[in-house]
Amino acid sequence: MPILMDGQTIKNHFTMFYILSCSHIIRCLEEEAICINE
C-alpha cells in the first residue's frame, strides 16, 4: 500500500503510530520510508 503524504501528515502519522505502539513504529517507518523515497 503506497502512501503519499506531505511533511506535516507524516509527522502526525508517525506520532500516532508511536503512541499506539513504540515497537510497531519501527516496522512502519521501514515500510513507509520505501514508499516515500520511491
CSV table of C-alpha atoms in Angstrom, one decimal:
chain,number,residue,atom,x,y,z
A,1,MET,CA,0.0,0.0,0.0
A,2,PRO,CA,2.0,3.0,-1.2
A,3,ILE,CA,1.3,6.0,1.0
A,4,LEU,CA,1.9,9.6,-0.3
A,5,MET,CA,1.9,12.2,2.4
A,6,ASP,CA,3.3,15.7,3.0
A,7,GLY,CA,5.7,16.5,5.8
A,8,GLN,CA,3.1,17.5,8.4
A,9,THR,CA,0.9,14.5,7.7
A,10,ILE,CA,4.0,12.2,8.0
A,11,LYS,CA,4.8,13.8,11.4
A,12,ASN,CA,1.2,13.3,12.6
A,13,HIS,CA,1.1,9.8,11.2
A,14,PHE,CA,4.3,8.7,12.8
A,15,THR,CA,3.4,10.3,16.1
A,16,MET,CA,0.1,8.4,16.2
A,17,PHE,CA,1.9,5.2,15.5
A,18,TYR,CA,4.4,5.9,18.2
A,19,ILE,CA,1.7,6.4,20.7
A,20,LEU,CA,-0.1,3.2,19.6
A,21,SER,CA,3.0,1.0,19.6
A,22,CYS,CA,6.6,2.0,20.1
A,23,SER,CA,7.9,-1.3,18.8
A,24,HIS,CA,5.5,-1.3,15.8
A,25,ILE,CA,6.6,2.1,14.6
A,26,ILE,CA,10.0,0.7,13.5
A,27,ARG,CA,8.4,-1.6,11.0
A,28,CYS,CA,6.0,1.1,9.8
A,29,LEU,CA,8.9,3.5,9.4
A,30,GLU,CA,10.9,1.0,7.4
A,31,GLU,CA,7.9,0.1,5.1
A,32,GLU,CA,6.7,3.6,4.6
A,33,ALA,CA,10.2,5.1,4.1
A,34,ILE,CA,10.4,2.9,1.0
A,35,CYS,CA,7.1,4.3,-0.3
A,36,ILE,CA,8.1,7.9,0.5
A,37,ASN,CA,11.6,7.6,-1.0
A,38,GLU,CA,10.5,5.9,-4.2
